Coordinates of C-alpha atoms in Angstrom, one line a residue:
M1 CA 155.4 100.6 94.5
T2 CA 152.6 103.0 94.3
A3 CA 151.1 104.5 97.3
A4 CA 147.5 103.5 98.2
P5 CA 145.0 106.2 97.3
Q6 CA 144.0 108.4 100.1
E7 CA 140.4 108.5 101.2
P8 CA 138.9 112.0 101.2
P9 CA 138.4 113.6 104.6
A10 CA 134.9 113.1 106.1
Q11 CA 132.7 116.1 105.6
P12 CA 130.7 117.4 108.5
P13 CA 127.0 116.7 108.3
Q14 CA 125.0 119.5 106.9
A15 CA 121.6 120.7 108.2
G16 CA 118.9 118.6 106.8
S17 CA 121.3 116.1 105.3
G18 CA 119.2 113.1 106.5
I19 CA 120.0 113.0 110.2
G20 CA 117.0 111.6 112.0
R21 CA 115.2 110.6 108.8
A22 CA 114.3 107.2 107.6
P23 CA 116.7 105.7 105.0
G24 CA 115.8 106.4 101.4
R25 CA 114.4 109.4 99.7
A26 CA 111.2 111.0 100.9
M27 CA 108.4 111.3 98.4
R28 CA 108.5 114.5 96.4
S29 CA 105.9 117.1 97.0
T30 CA 104.5 116.9 93.5
T31 CA 104.2 113.2 93.7
L32 CA 102.5 113.4 97.1
L33 CA 100.0 116.0 95.9
A34 CA 99.3 113.9 92.8
L35 CA 98.7 110.9 94.9
L36 CA 96.4 112.8 97.2
A37 CA 94.4 114.1 94.3
L38 CA 94.1 110.6 92.9
V39 CA 92.8 109.3 96.3
L40 CA 90.3 112.2 96.6
L41 CA 89.1 111.5 93.0
Y42 CA 88.8 107.8 93.9
L43 CA 86.7 108.7 97.0
V44 CA 84.4 111.1 95.1
S45 CA 83.8 108.5 92.3
G46 CA 83.0 105.9 95.0
A47 CA 80.7 108.2 96.7
L48 CA 78.8 108.9 93.5
V49 CA 78.5 105.3 92.7
F50 CA 77.3 104.2 96.1
Q51 CA 74.8 107.1 96.2
A52 CA 73.4 106.1 92.9
L53 CA 73.1 102.5 93.9
E54 CA 71.9 102.8 97.6
Q55 CA 69.9 106.0 97.8
P56 CA 66.9 104.7 95.8
H57 CA 66.7 101.6 98.0
E58 CA 66.7 103.7 101.1
Q59 CA 63.9 105.9 99.8
Q60 CA 61.9 102.8 98.8
A61 CA 62.3 101.3 102.3
Q62 CA 61.2 104.6 103.9
R63 CA 58.1 104.6 101.8
E64 CA 57.3 101.0 102.7
L65 CA 57.7 101.8 106.4
G66 CA 55.3 104.7 106.1
E67 CA 52.7 102.5 104.3
V68 CA 53.0 99.8 107.0
R69 CA 52.6 102.5 109.7
E70 CA 49.5 104.0 108.2
K71 CA 48.0 100.5 107.6
F72 CA 48.5 99.6 111.3
L73 CA 46.9 102.9 112.5
R74 CA 43.9 102.2 110.3
A75 CA 43.6 98.7 111.6
H76 CA 44.0 99.9 115.3
P77 CA 42.2 103.2 115.7
C78 CA 42.7 103.1 119.4
V79 CA 46.4 103.6 119.0
S80 CA 47.5 107.1 118.3
D81 CA 50.3 108.0 116.0
Q82 CA 52.4 109.4 118.9
D83 CA 52.0 106.2 120.9
L84 CA 53.0 104.1 117.9
G85 CA 56.1 106.3 117.4
L86 CA 57.2 105.8 121.0
F87 CA 56.7 102.1 120.7
I88 CA 58.8 101.9 117.6
K89 CA 61.5 103.9 119.2
E90 CA 61.6 101.6 122.3
V91 CA 61.9 98.6 120.0
A92 CA 64.7 100.1 118.0
D93 CA 66.6 101.0 121.2
A94 CA 66.1 97.5 122.6
L95 CA 67.5 96.0 119.3
G96 CA 70.4 98.3 119.6
E97 CA 71.1 97.1 123.1
G98 CA 71.2 93.5 121.8
A99 CA 67.8 92.3 122.8
N100 CA 66.1 89.5 120.9
P101 CA 62.8 90.6 119.3
D102 CA 61.6 87.0 119.0
T103 CA 60.3 86.9 122.6
N104 CA 57.7 84.2 121.8
S105 CA 60.3 81.5 120.9
T106 CA 61.1 79.5 124.0
S107 CA 63.9 77.6 122.2
N108 CA 65.9 80.8 121.7
S109 CA 64.9 82.6 124.8
N110 CA 68.3 81.9 126.5
H111 CA 70.3 83.2 123.6
S112 CA 72.6 86.0 124.6
A113 CA 74.8 88.3 122.6
W114 CA 77.4 88.1 125.4
D115 CA 77.8 84.4 126.0
L116 CA 81.4 83.2 126.2
G117 CA 81.7 82.4 122.5
S118 CA 80.2 85.7 121.4
A119 CA 82.3 87.7 123.9
F120 CA 85.5 85.9 122.6
F121 CA 84.6 86.8 119.0
F122 CA 83.9 90.5 120.1
S123 CA 87.3 90.6 121.7
G124 CA 88.8 89.3 118.6
T125 CA 87.2 92.0 116.5
I126 CA 88.8 94.6 118.8
I127 CA 92.4 93.5 118.4
T128 CA 92.0 92.8 114.7
T129 CA 90.5 96.3 114.2
I130 CA 87.6 94.9 112.2
G131 CA 84.9 96.2 114.6
Y132 CA 81.8 94.9 112.9
G133 CA 79.5 97.1 115.1
N134 CA 76.7 94.7 115.4
A135 CA 77.6 94.4 119.1
A136 CA 78.6 97.5 121.0
L137 CA 79.5 98.3 124.5
R138 CA 76.7 100.0 126.5
T139 CA 78.2 100.5 129.9
D140 CA 80.8 103.0 131.0
A141 CA 82.9 100.4 132.6
G142 CA 83.0 98.3 129.5
R143 CA 84.0 101.3 127.3
L144 CA 86.8 102.2 129.7
F145 CA 88.1 98.7 129.7
C146 CA 87.9 98.6 125.9
I147 CA 90.2 101.5 125.6
F148 CA 93.1 99.9 127.5
Y149 CA 92.3 96.5 126.1
A150 CA 92.7 97.8 122.5
L151 CA 95.9 99.7 123.3
V152 CA 97.5 96.5 124.5
G153 CA 95.8 93.9 122.3
I154 CA 96.3 95.6 118.9
P155 CA 100.1 95.7 119.0
L156 CA 100.2 92.2 120.5
F157 CA 98.0 90.9 117.6
G158 CA 100.2 92.7 115.1
I159 CA 103.3 90.8 116.4
L160 CA 101.3 87.5 116.2
L161 CA 100.1 88.4 112.7
A162 CA 103.6 89.1 111.5
G163 CA 104.9 85.8 112.9
V164 CA 102.0 83.7 111.5
G165 CA 102.2 85.4 108.2
D166 CA 105.9 84.7 107.9
R167 CA 105.5 81.1 108.8
L168 CA 102.4 80.6 106.6
G169 CA 104.1 82.3 103.6
S170 CA 107.3 80.2 104.1
S171 CA 105.2 77.0 104.1
L172 CA 103.4 78.0 101.0
R173 CA 106.6 79.0 99.2
R174 CA 108.3 75.7 100.1
G175 CA 105.4 73.8 98.6
I176 CA 105.5 76.0 95.5
G177 CA 109.2 75.5 95.4
H178 CA 108.7 71.8 94.7
I179 CA 106.4 72.7 91.9
E180 CA 109.0 75.1 90.5
A181 CA 111.6 72.3 90.5
V182 CA 109.3 70.1 88.5
F183 CA 108.8 72.9 85.9
L184 CA 112.5 73.5 85.7
K185 CA 113.1 69.8 85.0
W186 CA 110.6 70.2 82.2
H187 CA 112.9 73.0 80.8
V188 CA 110.3 75.7 81.3
P189 CA 111.9 79.1 81.1
P190 CA 112.8 80.6 84.5
E191 CA 110.8 83.8 83.8
L192 CA 107.7 81.8 83.1
V193 CA 108.3 79.6 86.3
R194 CA 108.5 82.8 88.4
I195 CA 105.2 84.0 87.0
L196 CA 103.5 80.6 87.5
S197 CA 104.8 80.4 91.1
A198 CA 103.3 83.8 91.9
V199 CA 100.0 82.8 90.3
L200 CA 100.0 79.6 92.3
F201 CA 100.7 81.4 95.5
L202 CA 97.7 83.6 95.0
L203 CA 95.4 80.8 93.8
I204 CA 96.2 78.5 96.7
G205 CA 95.6 81.3 99.2
C206 CA 92.4 82.4 97.7
L207 CA 91.2 78.8 97.6
L208 CA 92.0 78.2 101.3
F209 CA 90.9 81.5 102.8
V210 CA 88.3 82.9 100.4
L211 CA 86.5 80.3 98.3
T212 CA 86.3 77.5 100.9
P213 CA 85.0 79.7 103.7
T214 CA 82.4 81.2 101.3
F215 CA 80.8 77.8 100.7
I216 CA 81.0 77.0 104.5
F217 CA 79.2 80.2 105.3
C218 CA 76.6 79.5 102.6
Y219 CA 75.8 76.2 104.3
V220 CA 76.0 77.2 107.9
E221 CA 74.5 80.7 107.8
G222 CA 72.1 80.1 105.0
W223 CA 73.5 83.0 103.0
S224 CA 73.6 83.3 99.2
K225 CA 77.0 83.0 97.5
L226 CA 77.1 86.8 97.0
E227 CA 76.3 87.5 100.7
A228 CA 78.9 84.9 101.8
I229 CA 81.8 86.2 99.6
Y230 CA 80.8 89.7 100.5
F231 CA 81.2 88.9 104.2
V232 CA 84.6 87.1 103.6
V233 CA 86.0 90.1 101.6
V234 CA 84.7 92.7 104.0
T235 CA 86.2 90.7 106.9
L236 CA 89.6 90.0 105.5
T237 CA 90.0 93.6 104.4
T238 CA 89.1 94.6 108.0
V239 CA 86.3 96.8 106.7
G240 CA 83.7 95.1 108.9
F241 CA 80.4 96.8 108.2
G242 CA 78.5 94.5 110.5
D243 CA 75.5 93.9 108.3
Y244 CA 76.6 90.3 107.9
V245 CA 78.3 88.7 110.9
A246 CA 79.0 84.9 111.2
G247 CA 77.3 83.5 114.3
A248 CA 75.3 86.6 115.1
S249 CA 72.0 84.9 114.2
P250 CA 69.9 83.7 117.2
N251 CA 69.6 80.3 115.5
Q252 CA 73.3 79.7 115.8
N253 CA 73.8 78.2 119.3
S254 CA 77.2 76.5 118.9
A255 CA 79.6 78.1 121.5
A256 CA 82.7 77.0 119.4
Y257 CA 81.5 78.4 116.1
Q258 CA 82.5 82.1 116.5
P259 CA 85.9 81.2 118.0
L260 CA 86.6 79.0 115.0
V261 CA 85.6 81.9 112.7
W262 CA 88.1 84.1 114.5
F263 CA 90.9 81.6 113.9
W264 CA 90.0 81.7 110.2
I265 CA 90.2 85.5 110.4
L266 CA 93.7 85.2 111.9
L267 CA 95.0 82.8 109.2
G268 CA 93.3 84.9 106.4
L269 CA 94.8 88.1 107.6
A270 CA 98.2 86.5 108.0
Y271 CA 98.1 85.2 104.4
F272 CA 97.2 88.6 103.0
A273 CA 99.9 90.2 105.2
S274 CA 102.5 87.8 103.6
V275 CA 101.2 88.8 100.2
L276 CA 101.6 92.5 100.9
T277 CA 105.1 91.8 102.4
T278 CA 106.1 90.0 99.2
I279 CA 104.9 92.8 97.1
G280 CA 106.7 95.3 99.2
N281 CA 110.0 93.4 99.0
W282 CA 109.7 93.2 95.3
L283 CA 109.0 97.0 95.0
R284 CA 112.0 97.7 97.2
V285 CA 114.3 95.5 95.0
V286 CA 113.0 97.3 91.9
S287 CA 113.6 100.7 93.5
R288 CA 117.1 99.8 94.6
R289 CA 118.0 98.6 91.1
T290 CA 116.6 101.8 89.6
R291 CA 118.5 104.0 92.0
A292 CA 121.7 102.0 91.3
E293 CA 121.2 102.4 87.5
V294 CA 120.4 106.1 87.7
G295 CA 123.3 106.8 90.2
A296 CA 126.0 105.0 88.2
P297 CA 128.1 107.4 86.2
P298 CA 127.9 106.5 82.5
A299 CA 131.1 105.7 80.7
A300 CA 130.2 108.1 77.9
A301 CA 130.3 111.1 80.3
L302 CA 133.8 110.1 81.6
R303 CA 135.1 109.7 78.1
L304 CA 133.7 113.1 77.2
R305 CA 135.6 114.6 80.1
F306 CA 139.0 112.9 79.6
G307 CA 139.3 111.3 76.2
A308 CA 140.7 107.8 75.6
A309 CA 143.1 105.7 73.6
V310 CA 142.3 102.5 71.8
L311 CA 144.6 99.5 71.8
Y312 CA 143.7 96.8 69.3
P313 CA 144.6 93.1 69.9
S314 CA 147.1 93.4 67.1
G315 CA 149.0 96.0 69.0
R316 CA 148.0 99.0 66.9
L317 CA 147.4 102.1 68.9
T318 CA 145.1 104.9 67.8
S319 CA 143.3 107.9 69.3
L320 CA 139.6 107.7 70.1
P321 CA 137.7 111.0 70.1
P322 CA 135.5 111.7 73.1
F323 CA 132.0 110.4 72.9
Q324 CA 129.2 112.9 72.4
M325 CA 127.1 113.7 75.4
G326 CA 124.0 111.5 75.6
S327 CA 125.3 108.6 73.4
P328 CA 124.2 105.3 75.0
P329 CA 127.1 103.1 76.3
R330 CA 127.6 99.7 74.7
Q331 CA 127.0 96.6 76.7
G332 CA 129.7 94.5 78.5
L333 CA 131.1 97.2 80.7
R334 CA 134.2 96.1 82.6
E335 CA 137.5 97.6 83.8
P336 CA 140.3 97.3 81.1
Q337 CA 143.0 94.8 81.8
C338 CA 146.0 96.0 79.9
A339 CA 149.7 96.3 80.2
P340 CA 151.4 99.2 81.9
A341 CA 151.9 102.2 79.7
E342 CA 155.7 102.0 79.7
N343 CA 155.5 98.4 78.2
K344 CA 153.6 99.6 75.2
G345 CA 155.4 102.9 74.7
I346 CA 152.5 105.0 75.6
N347 CA 152.9 108.3 77.2
S348 CA 150.2 108.5 79.9
N349 CA 150.5 112.3 80.0
R350 CA 149.5 112.8 76.3
F351 CA 145.9 113.2 77.2
A352 CA 144.9 116.6 78.5
G353 CA 143.2 116.5 81.8
A354 CA 144.0 112.8 82.4
P355 CA 144.0 111.9 86.1
S356 CA 147.1 110.7 87.9
P357 CA 147.6 107.0 88.5
H358 CA 146.9 107.6 92.2
S359 CA 143.6 109.4 91.7
G360 CA 141.6 106.2 92.2
I361 CA 139.4 106.8 89.1
R362 CA 138.4 103.5 87.4
L363 CA 136.9 103.7 84.0
P364 CA 134.9 100.9 82.4
D365 CA 135.7 99.4 79.1
L366 CA 133.1 99.6 76.4
A367 CA 134.8 97.1 74.1
S368 CA 132.9 94.0 73.0
K369 CA 134.3 90.5 73.2
D370 CA 134.5 89.9 69.5
E371 CA 137.8 89.3 67.8
G372 CA 139.4 92.5 66.5
S373 CA 137.4 94.8 68.7
P374 CA 139.3 97.5 70.5
V375 CA 140.3 97.2 74.1
T376 CA 140.0 100.7 75.5
C377 CA 142.7 101.8 77.9
A378 CA 141.4 105.2 79.0
F379 CA 144.3 106.0 81.3
Q380 CA 147.4 104.1 81.5
R381 CA 147.6 102.9 85.1
S382 CA 149.6 100.0 86.6
C383 CA 147.0 97.3 85.9
K384 CA 147.9 93.7 85.7

């Protein structure tokens, strides 16, 4: 009876050996710098494109405002340029405070930017970190409360978003699973089925949370299709510029409209969170497989180190020279299942540098399964 192989003694942890670090390798400095350079290049290219597209429009609007101002002063010579400037400033400040400039309309005179529905929607933009900016806090008490409200609400919403995203993704995957079963019954290749299921997952989500809300906002808000889909994408990516906000128009008086919009935001963000989670899981699986393949010692390197003997099914024994370094291993790697050395008359000590039977080294077999192919017995151990 052979003794069980002894485990090597545990080595004391070295400095910087990974204590206190997250599992997995940290990104290399060169990779991090390359990624930073790529992001900076992306930012600069975006800045140049936005400048080329938007700056001429800004200059044109400034010229038109100057022309309107001069036309007003010519039509009203009793008003000085300084008084007109002060009046424009007061109007701009009032608009910034949320005042309604349409003071002559009695039907909308009671509209407030801080009714219950609007305040609910504003609170929702805080915890979702969208922050449109069309409505802002003007009082010190409101700003102080917002600080603590955001510190508590953002993590709370993150937990809710993870739960809803998991449940929503599971429901969609179950539905797509039934479709996959139909495809498999039709003998569709599994690789194609996986691709089709991923495409269906994206298409169903885009239909429910992007295209359908786009047409609803076109009808309710009176926006064009480009304006509506622009608002949808800016919202669900949490960019939230605030130039287009659902329910911000004074003509929208429904108290339940903006809360319903917020629930759409919740479901849309949860869907995209589930998509990102799925992509992240797939990348982790690919990374683990890559590390496993890279970390596995190739059989060619072991043979180069120790040599081997070849035993054919006919019983003929011959020597096999070590593989050259870098030669690719053949497929079908497995541990050889052969008779003990003494049964075949093989001296296990004939190979220079061969490990002892108790060394615990296990070498894979590179032999194919075809008849007449060699069955490699690298070192004659007691194998059954």
